[in-house]
Amino acid sequence: MPAATKPTPKSVLISESCLQKRIRELGTQIAADYENQELVLLGVLRGSVLFFADLSRAIFDAQLETPGREVQIRFEFVQLTSYHNSTQPATVELIRGGSNYLKQRHILIIEDIVDTGQTLDFLYEHLSPLNPKTVKVCTLLDKPSQRRVPVTIDYIGFEVPDAFVVGYGLDYAQQYRNLPYIALLESV
Ligand code: XMP
Ligand code: MG
């Protein structure tokens, strides 16, 4: 790609300190909601990895602040891919499924961003034969302007405008995942 058109993440949309503050709040809320229960955090690879890592530690820290409150956390991961075409709904495919451990558990899906809602809709269908006790969703970012499928989201970090965002796990052509903040992708 010529340097003149290469998109680069220029403007910070959500700073590192804002991200971390909100993730601590989400951790406190989740630790309270699942007090004394076992909870499977189900990360959707690859975009959720940084959020997953920080949120899981925030849940642990919240427990330390309230002695007697314990949430037993398990880690599970799925990997999905979607093929987009401007007129048709996306085709979502499972590349890697979770383990049998997901059966009849409390599951909290950890997503980087909910955009059209098609990925989440697919994941619900995938999980339903496992008869989970509960399935809830925690997404770092919500882009409601692009929704095609109605989905329920239980925990939202931030709502974002209708723009392509990168960083903190989210990529453009596999780049920028390791930015510690969320940035808008701009063409230069
Ligand atoms: P939906 O809800 O449309 O989301 O099924 C599918 C996946 O698309 C990715 N996505 C983005 N990735 N910047 C990104 O880097 C974005 O603005 C963006 N919007 C959607 C993301 O992996 C999501 O899980
Ligand atoms: Mg994703």
Tab-separated table of C-alpha atoms and ligand atoms in Angstrom:
chain	number	residue	atom	x	y	z
A	1	MET	CA	0.000	0.000	0.000
A	2	PRO	CA	1.476	3.423	-0.884
A	3	ALA	CA	2.576	5.404	2.154
A	4	ALA	CA	0.248	8.271	1.208
A	5	THR	CA	-2.890	6.147	1.698
A	6	LYS	CA	-1.770	3.967	4.563
A	7	PRO	CA	-4.285	4.359	7.404
A	8	THR	CA	-2.675	5.188	10.710
A	9	PRO	CA	-4.217	5.500	14.146
A	10	LYS	CA	-3.752	9.182	14.850
A	11	SER	CA	-6.280	10.476	17.291
A	12	VAL	CA	-6.755	8.877	20.653
A	13	LEU	CA	-10.446	8.198	21.227
A	14	ILE	CA	-10.168	6.558	24.663
A	15	SER	CA	-6.981	7.053	26.648
A	16	GLU	CA	-5.164	4.333	28.550
A	17	SER	CA	-6.160	5.845	31.910
A	18	CYS	CA	-9.841	6.059	30.895
A	19	LEU	CA	-9.783	2.433	29.746
A	20	GLN	CA	-8.191	1.211	32.953
A	21	LYS	CA	-10.539	3.221	35.199
A	22	ARG	CA	-13.633	1.856	33.436
A	23	ILE	CA	-12.277	-1.710	33.489
A	24	ARG	CA	-11.806	-1.461	37.263
A	25	GLU	CA	-15.452	-0.347	37.553
A	26	LEU	CA	-16.613	-3.276	35.401
A	27	GLY	CA	-14.509	-5.673	37.507
A	28	THR	CA	-16.158	-4.398	40.689
A	29	GLN	CA	-19.629	-4.768	39.201
A	30	ILE	CA	-18.973	-8.293	37.873
A	31	ALA	CA	-17.391	-9.433	41.173
A	32	ALA	CA	-20.532	-8.259	42.999
A	33	ASP	CA	-22.972	-9.784	40.498
A	34	TYR	CA	-21.313	-13.231	40.570
A	35	GLU	CA	-20.405	-13.256	44.267
A	36	ASN	CA	-19.718	-16.786	45.566
A	37	GLN	CA	-20.315	-18.383	42.175
A	38	GLU	CA	-18.148	-19.983	39.548
A	39	LEU	CA	-17.917	-17.924	36.369
A	40	VAL	CA	-16.444	-18.894	33.013
A	41	LEU	CA	-14.970	-15.905	31.191
A	42	LEU	CA	-15.296	-16.767	27.503
A	43	GLY	CA	-12.902	-14.618	25.467
A	44	VAL	CA	-13.555	-14.099	21.771
A	45	LEU	CA	-10.169	-14.260	20.044
A	46	ARG	CA	-8.292	-12.325	19.009
A	47	GLY	CA	-9.594	-8.819	19.661
A	48	SER	CA	-10.592	-9.300	23.294
A	49	VAL	CA	-7.236	-10.503	24.655
A	50	LEU	CA	-6.009	-7.300	26.308
A	51	PHE	CA	-9.441	-6.458	27.705
A	52	PHE	CA	-9.827	-10.063	28.914
A	53	ALA	CA	-6.481	-9.967	30.732
A	54	ASP	CA	-7.121	-6.628	32.441
A	55	LEU	CA	-10.763	-7.361	33.283
A	56	SER	CA	-9.978	-10.738	34.842
A	57	ARG	CA	-7.420	-9.061	37.117
A	58	ALA	CA	-9.874	-6.270	37.935
A	59	ILE	CA	-12.363	-8.926	39.112
A	60	PHE	CA	-9.661	-10.384	41.355
A	61	ASP	CA	-8.727	-6.953	42.757
A	62	ALA	CA	-12.390	-6.204	43.497
A	63	GLN	CA	-12.576	-9.381	45.574
A	64	LEU	CA	-9.590	-8.258	47.658
A	65	GLU	CA	-11.366	-5.003	48.463
A	66	THR	CA	-14.394	-6.879	49.817
A	67	PRO	CA	-13.245	-9.774	52.039
A	68	GLY	CA	-15.614	-12.751	51.913
A	69	ARG	CA	-16.564	-12.071	48.328
A	70	GLU	CA	-15.248	-14.784	46.083
A	71	VAL	CA	-15.770	-15.462	42.378
A	72	GLN	CA	-14.111	-18.561	41.003
A	73	ILE	CA	-12.962	-17.625	37.530
A	74	ARG	CA	-12.223	-20.056	34.679
A	75	PHE	CA	-10.775	-19.050	31.323
A	76	GLU	CA	-12.162	-20.323	28.019
A	77	PHE	CA	-11.705	-19.007	24.473
A	78	VAL	CA	-13.407	-19.254	21.109
A	79	GLN	CA	-12.178	-17.857	17.821
A	80	LEU	CA	-14.576	-16.651	15.170
A	81	THR	CA	-14.175	-15.087	11.787
A	82	SER	CA	-16.667	-13.173	9.666
A	83	TYR	CA	-16.774	-12.535	5.941
A	84	HIS	CA	-18.335	-9.216	5.045
A	85	ASN	CA	-20.096	-8.106	1.924
A	86	SER	CA	-21.844	-4.753	1.800
A	87	THR	CA	-25.325	-6.065	0.937
A	88	GLN	CA	-25.580	-9.460	2.653
A	89	PRO	CA	-25.421	-10.242	6.375
A	90	ALA	CA	-21.930	-11.399	7.371
A	91	THR	CA	-21.142	-15.115	7.372
A	92	VAL	CA	-19.680	-15.979	10.751
A	93	GLU	CA	-17.588	-19.120	11.183
A	94	LEU	CA	-16.129	-20.843	14.202
A	95	ILE	CA	-12.377	-21.434	13.904
A	96	ARG	CA	-11.838	-22.680	17.450
A	97	GLY	CA	-14.562	-23.768	19.882
A	98	GLY	CA	-14.484	-23.713	23.683
A	99	SER	CA	-13.938	-26.875	25.729
A	100	ASN	CA	-16.595	-29.185	27.144
A	101	TYR	CA	-16.175	-27.308	30.378
A	102	LEU	CA	-18.662	-24.729	29.070
A	103	LYS	CA	-21.553	-27.167	29.608
A	104	GLN	CA	-24.072	-25.974	32.208
A	105	ARG	CA	-21.935	-23.113	33.536
A	106	HIS	CA	-22.400	-19.432	34.136
A	107	ILE	CA	-20.747	-17.915	31.048
A	108	LEU	CA	-19.690	-14.306	30.535
A	109	ILE	CA	-18.736	-13.630	26.906
A	110	ILE	CA	-15.888	-11.103	26.694
A	111	GLU	CA	-15.896	-9.141	23.429
A	112	ASP	CA	-13.783	-6.310	22.078
A	113	ILE	CA	-16.586	-4.578	20.174
A	114	VAL	CA	-20.207	-5.260	19.249
A	115	ASP	CA	-20.854	-3.766	15.842
A	116	THR	CA	-23.597	-5.393	13.681
A	117	GLY	CA	-24.281	-7.946	16.448
A	118	GLN	CA	-23.885	-10.885	14.043
A	119	THR	CA	-20.878	-12.388	15.824
A	120	LEU	CA	-22.681	-12.349	19.152
A	121	ASP	CA	-25.847	-13.775	17.623
A	122	PHE	CA	-23.807	-16.644	16.145
A	123	LEU	CA	-22.109	-17.269	19.486
A	124	TYR	CA	-25.432	-17.480	21.355
A	125	GLU	CA	-26.579	-20.167	18.867
A	126	HIS	CA	-23.290	-22.011	19.300
A	127	LEU	CA	-23.593	-22.014	23.094
A	128	SER	CA	-27.249	-22.948	23.427
A	129	PRO	CA	-26.767	-26.760	22.953
A	130	LEU	CA	-24.377	-26.626	25.933
A	131	ASN	CA	-27.278	-25.623	28.193
A	132	PRO	CA	-25.406	-22.915	30.061
A	133	LYS	CA	-26.863	-21.843	33.413
A	134	THR	CA	-26.621	-18.244	32.234
A	135	VAL	CA	-25.000	-16.420	29.318
A	136	LYS	CA	-24.191	-12.736	29.662
A	137	VAL	CA	-22.077	-10.403	27.570
A	138	CYS	CA	-19.388	-7.912	28.521
A	139	THR	CA	-18.018	-5.807	25.687
A	140	LEU	CA	-15.372	-3.138	25.925
A	141	LEU	CA	-16.906	-1.137	23.062
A	142	ASP	CA	-20.404	-0.844	21.669
A	143	LYS	CA	-21.077	0.662	18.233
A	144	PRO	CA	-24.906	0.744	18.235
A	145	SER	CA	-25.164	2.743	15.002
A	146	GLN	CA	-24.205	-0.352	12.960
A	147	ARG	CA	-26.516	-2.880	14.615
A	148	ARG	CA	-28.267	-5.323	12.256
A	149	VAL	CA	-29.234	-7.987	14.794
A	150	PRO	CA	-30.736	-7.006	18.149
A	151	VAL	CA	-28.526	-8.315	20.965
A	152	THR	CA	-28.585	-7.874	24.720
A	153	ILE	CA	-25.358	-6.577	26.237
A	154	ASP	CA	-25.063	-6.760	30.009
A	155	TYR	CA	-21.838	-4.821	30.586
A	156	ILE	CA	-20.534	-2.097	28.278
A	157	GLY	CA	-17.239	-0.267	28.685
A	158	PHE	CA	-17.800	2.588	26.233
A	159	GLU	CA	-20.117	3.488	23.398
A	160	VAL	CA	-18.189	4.511	20.274
A	161	PRO	CA	-19.253	6.522	17.203
A	162	ASP	CA	-19.668	5.077	13.711
A	163	ALA	CA	-15.951	4.991	12.866
A	164	PHE	CA	-13.302	2.289	12.564
A	165	VAL	CA	-11.387	2.015	15.800
A	166	VAL	CA	-8.128	0.219	16.583
A	167	GLY	CA	-5.870	-0.488	19.518
A	168	TYR	CA	-6.125	-2.336	22.818
A	169	GLY	CA	-6.668	-5.644	20.958
A	170	LEU	CA	-8.504	-4.258	17.913
A	171	ASP	CA	-6.683	-4.347	14.625
A	172	TYR	CA	-6.521	-2.993	11.132
A	173	ALA	CA	-5.014	-5.745	8.915
A	174	GLN	CA	-3.564	-7.324	12.106
A	175	GLN	CA	-1.784	-4.099	13.056
A	176	TYR	CA	-2.174	-1.851	16.092
A	177	ARG	CA	-3.475	-4.511	18.491
A	178	ASN	CA	-0.789	-3.615	21.033
A	179	LEU	CA	-1.668	0.070	21.406
A	180	PRO	CA	-2.574	0.643	25.061
A	181	TYR	CA	-5.428	2.988	24.038
A	182	ILE	CA	-8.295	3.087	21.512
A	183	ALA	CA	-7.639	5.252	18.469
A	184	LEU	CA	-9.578	6.324	15.404
A	185	LEU	CA	-8.136	5.000	12.164
A	186	GLU	CA	-7.448	7.828	9.742
A	187	SER	CA	-6.076	7.876	6.211
A	188	VAL	CA	-3.045	10.055	5.701
B	1	XMP	P1	-20.074	-7.708	14.616
B	1	XMP	O1	-20.859	-7.216	15.817
B	1	XMP	O2	-20.298	-6.822	13.413
B	1	XMP	O3	-18.543	-7.586	14.983
B	1	XMP	O4	-20.365	-9.133	14.290
B	1	XMP	C1	-17.624	-8.433	14.367
B	1	XMP	C2	-16.213	-8.160	14.710
B	1	XMP	O5	-15.769	-7.167	13.810
B	1	XMP	C3	-14.694	-6.513	14.369
B	1	XMP	N1	-14.945	-5.071	14.349
B	1	XMP	C4	-13.993	-4.147	14.442
B	1	XMP	N2	-12.650	-4.283	14.558
B	1	XMP	N3	-12.429	-1.936	14.602
B	1	XMP	C5	-11.888	-3.173	14.636
B	1	XMP	O6	-10.675	-3.281	14.766
B	1	XMP	C6	-13.771	-1.721	14.494
B	1	XMP	O7	-14.223	-0.551	14.463
B	1	XMP	C7	-14.592	-2.889	14.399
B	1	XMP	N4	-15.936	-3.072	14.270
B	1	XMP	C8	-16.095	-4.439	14.254
B	1	XMP	C9	-14.522	-7.023	15.796
B	1	XMP	O8	-13.550	-8.046	15.875
B	1	XMP	C10	-15.885	-7.624	16.088
B	1	XMP	O9	-15.792	-8.630	17.084
B	2	MG	MG	-14.244	-9.534	18.053
